[in-house]
Every structure is written in structure tokens, then in C-alpha cells.
PDB file of C-alpha atoms and ligand atoms in Angstrom:
ATOM      1  CA  MET A   1     138.517 104.150 106.338  1.00  0.00           C
ATOM      2  CA  LYS A   2     139.246 100.463 105.800  1.00  0.00           C
ATOM      3  CA  GLU A   3     136.260  98.323 104.898  1.00  0.00           C
ATOM      4  CA  GLU A   4     136.226  94.597 105.919  1.00  0.00           C
ATOM      5  CA  CYS A   5     133.536  92.003 105.336  1.00  0.00           C
ATOM      6  CA  LYS A   6     133.107  89.205 107.802  1.00  0.00           C
ATOM      7  CA  VAL A   7     130.704  86.443 106.818  1.00  0.00           C
ATOM      8  CA  VAL A   8     127.692  86.134 109.032  1.00  0.00           C
ATOM      9  CA  PHE A   9     125.484  83.662 106.979  1.00  0.00           C
ATOM     10  CA  SER A  10     127.126  81.809 104.106  1.00  0.00           C
ATOM     11  CA  GLU A  11     125.376  81.404 100.805  1.00  0.00           C
ATOM     12  CA  ASP A  12     124.511  77.882 101.737  1.00  0.00           C
ATOM     13  CA  GLN A  13     122.952  78.934 105.055  1.00  0.00           C
ATOM     14  CA  VAL A  14     121.003  81.736 103.384  1.00  0.00           C
ATOM     15  CA  VAL A  15     119.558  79.493 100.659  1.00  0.00           C
ATOM     16  CA  ALA A  16     118.648  76.679 103.093  1.00  0.00           C
ATOM     17  CA  ARG A  17     116.710  79.142 105.289  1.00  0.00           C
ATOM     18  CA  ILE A  18     114.940  80.637 102.247  1.00  0.00           C
ATOM     19  CA  LYS A  19     113.806  77.209 101.265  1.00  0.00           C
ATOM     20  CA  GLU A  20     112.341  76.777 104.814  1.00  0.00           C
ATOM     21  CA  ILE A  21     110.502  80.020 104.486  1.00  0.00           C
ATOM     22  CA  ALA A  22     109.207  79.048 101.060  1.00  0.00           C
ATOM     23  CA  ALA A  23     107.789  75.855 102.588  1.00  0.00           C
ATOM     24  CA  GLU A  24     106.063  77.878 105.390  1.00  0.00           C
ATOM     25  CA  ILE A  25     104.567  80.351 102.915  1.00  0.00           C
ATOM     26  CA  ASP A  26     103.291  77.432 100.709  1.00  0.00           C
ATOM     27  CA  ALA A  27     101.637  75.821 103.672  1.00  0.00           C
ATOM     28  CA  GLU A  28      99.855  79.056 104.567  1.00  0.00           C
ATOM     29  CA  TYR A  29      98.679  80.277 101.081  1.00  0.00           C
ATOM     30  CA  ARG A  30      97.548  76.921  99.934  1.00  0.00           C
ATOM     31  CA  GLY A  31      97.833  77.420  96.315  1.00  0.00           C
ATOM     32  CA  GLU A  32      96.330  80.887  96.228  1.00  0.00           C
ATOM     33  CA  THR A  33      98.179  83.393  94.087  1.00  0.00           C
ATOM     34  CA  VAL A  34     100.306  85.757  95.908  1.00  0.00           C
ATOM     35  CA  TYR A  35     102.035  88.999  94.835  1.00  0.00           C
ATOM     36  CA  LEU A  36     105.583  89.150  96.109  1.00  0.00           C
ATOM     37  CA  LEU A  37     106.038  92.902  96.590  1.00  0.00           C
ATOM     38  CA  CYS A  38     109.878  93.412  96.262  1.00  0.00           C
ATOM     39  CA  VAL A  39     110.964  96.514  98.085  1.00  0.00           C
ATOM     40  CA  LEU A  40     113.824  97.751  95.945  1.00  0.00           C
ATOM     41  CA  LYS A  41     116.749  97.630  95.851  1.00  0.00           C
ATOM     42  CA  GLY A  42     117.699  95.495  98.928  1.00  0.00           C
ATOM     43  CA  SER A  43     115.202  92.705  98.448  1.00  0.00           C
ATOM     44  CA  ILE A  44     116.050  91.746  94.906  1.00  0.00           C
ATOM     45  CA  TYR A  45     118.122  88.579  95.639  1.00  0.00           C
ATOM     46  CA  PHE A  46     115.741  87.581  98.497  1.00  0.00           C
ATOM     47  CA  THR A  47     112.670  87.859  96.393  1.00  0.00           C
ATOM     48  CA  CYS A  48     114.128  85.894  93.503  1.00  0.00           C
ATOM     49  CA  GLU A  49     115.418  83.043  95.659  1.00  0.00           C
ATOM     50  CA  LEU A  50     112.205  82.789  97.667  1.00  0.00           C
ATOM     51  CA  ALA A  51     110.169  82.657  94.432  1.00  0.00           C
ATOM     52  CA  ARG A  52     112.307  79.923  92.998  1.00  0.00           C
ATOM     53  CA  HIS A  53     111.508  77.684  95.864  1.00  0.00           C
ATOM     54  CA  MET A  54     107.791  78.448  96.283  1.00  0.00           C
ATOM     55  CA  LYS A  55     105.018  76.194  94.792  1.00  0.00           C
ATOM     56  CA  THR A  56     102.454  78.805  95.465  1.00  0.00           C
ATOM     57  CA  PRO A  57     101.637  80.648  92.196  1.00  0.00           C
ATOM     58  CA  VAL A  58     103.498  83.933  92.308  1.00  0.00           C
ATOM     59  CA  LYS A  59     103.233  87.372  90.652  1.00  0.00           C
ATOM     60  CA  PHE A  60     105.925  89.986  91.090  1.00  0.00           C
ATOM     61  CA  GLY A  61     105.415  93.472  92.112  1.00  0.00           C
ATOM     62  CA  PHE A  62     107.999  96.329  92.838  1.00  0.00           C
ATOM     63  CA  MET A  63     108.264  99.432  94.802  1.00  0.00           C
ATOM     64  CA  SER A  64     111.202 101.621  95.752  1.00  0.00           C
ATOM     65  CA  VAL A  65     111.895 103.325  99.072  1.00  0.00           C
ATOM     66  CA  SER A  66     115.104 104.543 100.816  1.00  0.00           C
ATOM     67  CA  SER A  67     115.791 105.637 104.317  1.00  0.00           C
ATOM     68  CA  TYR A  68     119.660 105.110 104.837  1.00  0.00           C
ATOM     69  CA  GLY A  69     121.283 107.351 102.312  1.00  0.00           C
ATOM     70  CA  ASP A  70     124.932 106.570 102.463  1.00  0.00           C
ATOM     71  CA  ARG A  71     125.198 106.107 106.161  1.00  0.00           C
ATOM     72  CA  LEU A  72     125.398 103.253 108.690  1.00  0.00           C
ATOM     73  CA  THR A  73     122.283 104.289 110.513  1.00  0.00           C
ATOM     74  CA  SER A  74     118.951 105.170 109.235  1.00  0.00           C
ATOM     75  CA  SER A  75     118.082 108.797 108.408  1.00  0.00           C
ATOM     76  CA  GLY A  76     114.647 108.156 110.106  1.00  0.00           C
ATOM     77  CA  ALA A  77     112.806 109.573 107.146  1.00  0.00           C
ATOM     78  CA  VAL A  78     111.429 107.188 104.571  1.00  0.00           C
ATOM     79  CA  THR A  79     111.547 108.430 100.871  1.00  0.00           C
ATOM     80  CA  MET A  80     109.366 106.778  98.337  1.00  0.00           C
ATOM     81  CA  ASN A  81     111.275 106.553  95.033  1.00  0.00           C
ATOM     82  CA  GLY A  82     108.689 104.523  93.104  1.00  0.00           C
ATOM     83  CA  ASP A  83     105.169 103.522  93.958  1.00  0.00           C
ATOM     84  CA  VAL A  84     103.801  99.979  93.897  1.00  0.00           C
ATOM     85  CA  ASP A  85     103.454  98.927  90.285  1.00  0.00           C
ATOM     86  CA  PHE A  86     100.271  96.850  90.526  1.00  0.00           C
ATOM     87  CA  ASN A  87      96.741  97.490  91.765  1.00  0.00           C
ATOM     88  CA  VAL A  88      96.788  96.075  95.352  1.00  0.00           C
ATOM     89  CA  ALA A  89      92.928  95.881  95.840  1.00  0.00           C
ATOM     90  CA  GLY A  90      91.772  92.300  96.319  1.00  0.00           C
ATOM     91  CA  LYS A  91      95.267  90.757  95.982  1.00  0.00           C
ATOM     92  CA  ASN A  92      97.225  88.627  98.434  1.00  0.00           C
ATOM     93  CA  VAL A  93     100.383  90.860  99.061  1.00  0.00           C
ATOM     94  CA  LEU A  94     103.493  89.553 100.725  1.00  0.00           C
ATOM     95  CA  ILE A  95     105.878  92.491 101.333  1.00  0.00           C
ATOM     96  CA  ILE A  96     109.501  91.173 100.982  1.00  0.00           C
ATOM     97  CA  GLU A  97     112.182  93.235 102.951  1.00  0.00           C
ATOM     98  CA  ASP A  98     115.889  92.710 103.088  1.00  0.00           C
ATOM     99  CA  ILE A  99     116.091  93.776 106.712  1.00  0.00           C
ATOM    100  CA  ILE A 100     113.897  95.376 109.487  1.00  0.00           C
ATOM    101  CA  ASP A 101     115.981  97.770 111.680  1.00  0.00           C
ATOM    102  CA  SER A 102     114.171 100.736 113.399  1.00  0.00           C
ATOM    103  CA  GLY A 103     110.946  99.402 111.674  1.00  0.00           C
ATOM    104  CA  ARG A 104     110.157 102.789 110.181  1.00  0.00           C
ATOM    105  CA  THR A 105     110.323 101.703 106.494  1.00  0.00           C
ATOM    106  CA  ILE A 106     108.216  98.546 106.877  1.00  0.00           C
ATOM    107  CA  SER A 107     105.705 100.372 109.011  1.00  0.00           C
ATOM    108  CA  TYR A 108     105.387 103.021 106.287  1.00  0.00           C
ATOM    109  CA  ILE A 109     104.957 100.501 103.515  1.00  0.00           C
ATOM    110  CA  SER A 110     102.472  98.335 105.355  1.00  0.00           C
ATOM    111  CA  LYS A 111     100.297 101.302 106.288  1.00  0.00           C
ATOM    112  CA  MET A 112     100.234 102.248 102.654  1.00  0.00           C
ATOM    113  CA  ILE A 113      99.439  98.745 101.492  1.00  0.00           C
ATOM    114  CA  ALA A 114      96.733  98.164 104.101  1.00  0.00           C
ATOM    115  CA  LYS A 115      94.934 101.416 102.997  1.00  0.00           C
ATOM    116  CA  ARG A 116      94.659 100.057  99.438  1.00  0.00           C
ATOM    117  CA  ASP A 117      92.266  97.155 100.292  1.00  0.00           C
ATOM    118  CA  PRO A 118      94.481  94.062  99.697  1.00  0.00           C
ATOM    119  CA  ALA A 119      92.635  90.699 100.295  1.00  0.00           C
ATOM    120  CA  THR A 120      95.448  89.855 102.621  1.00  0.00           C
ATOM    121  CA  TRP A 121      98.873  91.377 103.353  1.00  0.00           C
ATOM    122  CA  LYS A 122     101.850  90.006 105.188  1.00  0.00           C
ATOM    123  CA  ILE A 123     105.441  90.848 105.829  1.00  0.00           C
ATOM    124  CA  CYS A 124     108.524  88.693 105.099  1.00  0.00           C
ATOM    125  CA  THR A 125     112.020  89.746 105.891  1.00  0.00           C
ATOM    126  CA  LEU A 126     115.373  88.076 105.390  1.00  0.00           C
ATOM    127  CA  LEU A 127     117.023  89.780 108.321  1.00  0.00           C
ATOM    128  CA  ASP A 128     115.623  91.295 111.573  1.00  0.00           C
ATOM    129  CA  LYS A 129     117.345  93.543 114.173  1.00  0.00           C
ATOM    130  CA  PRO A 130     114.660  93.502 116.839  1.00  0.00           C
ATOM    131  CA  SER A 131     116.928  95.249 119.515  1.00  0.00           C
ATOM    132  CA  ARG A 132     116.852  98.496 117.336  1.00  0.00           C
ATOM    133  CA  ARG A 133     113.249  98.860 116.959  1.00  0.00           C
ATOM    134  CA  ALA A 134     111.727 102.349 117.240  1.00  0.00           C
ATOM    135  CA  VAL A 135     108.339 101.504 115.840  1.00  0.00           C
ATOM    136  CA  ASP A 136     106.416  98.422 116.984  1.00  0.00           C
ATOM    137  CA  VAL A 137     106.164  96.112 113.887  1.00  0.00           C
ATOM    138  CA  LYS A 138     106.634  92.418 113.661  1.00  0.00           C
ATOM    139  CA  ALA A 139     107.216  90.431 110.403  1.00  0.00           C
ATOM    140  CA  ASP A 140     105.095  87.248 109.694  1.00  0.00           C
ATOM    141  CA  TYR A 141     108.288  85.543 108.257  1.00  0.00           C
ATOM    142  CA  VAL A 142     111.840  86.112 109.366  1.00  0.00           C
ATOM    143  CA  GLY A 143     114.922  84.531 108.023  1.00  0.00           C
ATOM    144  CA  PHE A 144     117.415  85.334 110.644  1.00  0.00           C
ATOM    145  CA  GLU A 145     117.391  87.506 113.789  1.00  0.00           C
ATOM    146  CA  ILE A 146     120.670  89.305 114.162  1.00  0.00           C
ATOM    147  CA  PRO A 147     122.127  91.549 116.856  1.00  0.00           C
ATOM    148  CA  ASP A 148     122.870  95.281 116.382  1.00  0.00           C
ATOM    149  CA  MET A 149     125.441  95.095 113.498  1.00  0.00           C
ATOM    150  CA  PHE A 150     125.663  96.642 110.097  1.00  0.00           C
ATOM    151  CA  VAL A 151     125.387  93.879 107.452  1.00  0.00           C
ATOM    152  CA  VAL A 152     125.972  93.872 103.645  1.00  0.00           C
ATOM    153  CA  GLY A 153     125.586  91.375 100.896  1.00  0.00           C
ATOM    154  CA  TYR A 154     122.607  89.406  99.444  1.00  0.00           C
ATOM    155  CA  GLY A 155     121.092  92.630  98.256  1.00  0.00           C
ATOM    156  CA  LEU A 156     122.052  94.801 101.232  1.00  0.00           C
ATOM    157  CA  ASP A 157     124.364  97.644 100.555  1.00  0.00           C
ATOM    158  CA  TYR A 158     126.653 100.277 102.151  1.00  0.00           C
ATOM    159  CA  ALA A 159     126.509 103.350  99.890  1.00  0.00           C
ATOM    160  CA  GLN A 160     125.183 101.129  97.085  1.00  0.00           C
ATOM    161  CA  ARG A 161     128.123  98.675  97.136  1.00  0.00           C
ATOM    162  CA  TYR A 162     128.302  95.125  98.264  1.00  0.00           C
ATOM    163  CA  ARG A 163     124.816  94.132  97.240  1.00  0.00           C
ATOM    164  CA  ASN A 164     126.150  91.415  94.783  1.00  0.00           C
ATOM    165  CA  LEU A 165     127.977  89.435  97.649  1.00  0.00           C
ATOM    166  CA  PRO A 166     126.361  86.013  97.565  1.00  0.00           C
ATOM    167  CA  TYR A 167     126.390  85.860 101.495  1.00  0.00           C
ATOM    168  CA  VAL A 168     125.511  88.123 104.341  1.00  0.00           C
ATOM    169  CA  ALA A 169     128.492  89.671 105.928  1.00  0.00           C
ATOM    170  CA  GLU A 170     129.119  92.193 108.805  1.00  0.00           C
ATOM    171  CA  LEU A 171     130.767  95.432 107.533  1.00  0.00           C
ATOM    172  CA  ILE A 172     133.534  96.511 109.814  1.00  0.00           C
ATOM    173  CA  LEU A 173     134.887 100.131 109.193  1.00  0.00           C
ATOM    174  CA  THR A 174     138.262 100.872 110.793  1.00  0.00           C
ATOM    175  CA  GLU A 175     140.357 104.103 110.708  1.00  0.00           C
ATOM    176  CA  ASP A 176     143.355 103.722 108.387  1.00  0.00           C
ATOM    177  CA  PRO A 177     146.650 103.571 110.380  1.00  0.00           C
ATOM    178  CA  GLU A 178     148.649 106.894 109.986  1.00  0.00           C
TER     179      GLU A 178
HETATM  180  P1  IMP B   1     114.373 100.753 109.156  1.00  0.00           P
HETATM  181  O1  IMP B   1     113.493 101.759 108.499  1.00  0.00           O
HETATM  182  O2  IMP B   1     115.195 101.391 110.105  1.00  0.00           O
HETATM  183  O3  IMP B   1     113.748  99.540 109.691  1.00  0.00           O
HETATM  184  O4  IMP B   1     115.467 100.387 107.973  1.00  0.00           O
HETATM  185  C1  IMP B   1     115.240  99.509 107.051  1.00  0.00           C
HETATM  186  C2  IMP B   1     116.011  99.683 105.818  1.00  0.00           C
HETATM  187  O5  IMP B   1     117.314 100.301 106.108  1.00  0.00           O
HETATM  188  C3  IMP B   1     116.301  98.453 105.101  1.00  0.00           C
HETATM  189  O6  IMP B   1     115.373  98.141 104.202  1.00  0.00           O
HETATM  190  C4  IMP B   1     117.630  98.537 104.582  1.00  0.00           C
HETATM  191  O7  IMP B   1     117.534  99.112 103.265  1.00  0.00           O
HETATM  192  C5  IMP B   1     118.452  99.550 105.507  1.00  0.00           C
HETATM  193  N1  IMP B   1     119.106  98.831 106.607  1.00  0.00           N
HETATM  194  C6  IMP B   1     118.846  98.591 107.864  1.00  0.00           C
HETATM  195  N2  IMP B   1     119.887  97.976 108.485  1.00  0.00           N
HETATM  196  C7  IMP B   1     120.820  97.791 107.499  1.00  0.00           C
HETATM  197  C8  IMP B   1     122.061  97.031 107.540  1.00  0.00           C
HETATM  198  O8  IMP B   1     122.576  96.476 108.619  1.00  0.00           O
HETATM  199  N3  IMP B   1     122.756  96.959 106.267  1.00  0.00           N
HETATM  200  C9  IMP B   1     122.215  97.625 105.188  1.00  0.00           C
HETATM  201  N4  IMP B   1     121.148  98.149 105.071  1.00  0.00           N
HETATM  202  C10 IMP B   1     120.381  98.272 106.331  1.00  0.00           C
HETATM  203 MG1   MG B   2     115.596  98.025 102.071  1.00  0.00          MG
END
């Protein structure tokens, strides 16, 4: 298979949009401390860039889940690789996702967070593919809506590769010519 990356959102576009989201979040949290819950590994770049532009006092939390394996479509089963590393009770929790596709992952995470008595919890995602939703979930903050395409870069991977691209690109796979 030949793998090709076609830029969908440039680094400048991504950063400009993240600055806008940071301003929206600042306006809503009004100076109250918020835990940015980075869902590893895809959300690493988004979480860091967002935090850099926020004026709201921030603490970081991490958890790790996976649902894709090495494929282009979700396995449907969410695997928890590492639980949330802070006590959620009484905290303002902002779950940071790279992308919402079927919605299964974020629905699994948000149910788990809601059960642990946070003061507030919200969902923030860099990318959203609403046309592929299998579970009814909506993010409170969305960077960009995209059509049904497989994207990599800015934290997003294909078989653990491409996460370090500084932009979001569509991954196009084509058969090698004979
Ligand atoms: P969902 O559970 O189907 O919503 O899938 C969400 C997870 O699948 C995301 O957190 C990503 O890790 C992964 N994912 C979904 N779509 C893509 C994509 O286009 N590129 C890379 N990873 C994706
Ligand atoms: Mg992810």
C-alpha cells in the first residue's frame, strides 16, 4: 500500500482555531481552575496548544484509551489502558479528545467521569465526524467538523505513525501498481 498525506488544516489554521476555543473556554470558566483531561495518545498536541492559550488556571490530567488498533475504522470496543490520574470529585473536568468518530470512546469516558462526581464536566474535541456517529454524543467545544475521511497528524495516528505531523492531513491509501 502506498500512503499519501494531503493537508486538510495547516498548522496556522489549527493554531488559530485553538486560540479561538481557548478564548471561549476562558469566557465560560471565568477564572475557575479546570482540569484538562488529556486522552492519550491522540490529544497530546491539542491539549498542550490549548493550555498555552488559556488564561483560566489549568491543571493537567491524563488517561489512556484505545479503540482503533492498527486499522482505519474503529474496532467498536473501547479499551482502557490507564485510568484517570487524579481524583475527579469536586473538580471542573474538561475532557480533551483528538477526534469524535462513532462517539463510543467519548461516551465511555464521559460516563465514567460523570459517575465520579465532578463539579462540572465538558467535552472538547479538535475534530468531529458527525456523519459517522453511532452513539448520540455532542462535544461542548469543537475545533473543526470534517466529512467521513481518515485523518492523521497533530496527534492523530495511523498504526501509531504520523502523530508528529504539525498539521492535520487526510491519509490516502492506494494499492501499489504491479
Ligand atoms: P470513536 O470511539 O469511534 O468516536 O473513535 C474515537 C477514537 O478513534 C479517537 O479518539 C481516535 O483515536 C480514533 N479515530 C477516529 N477517527 C480517526 C481518524 O480519522 N484518524 C485517526 N484516528 C481516528
Ligand atoms: Mg483518541
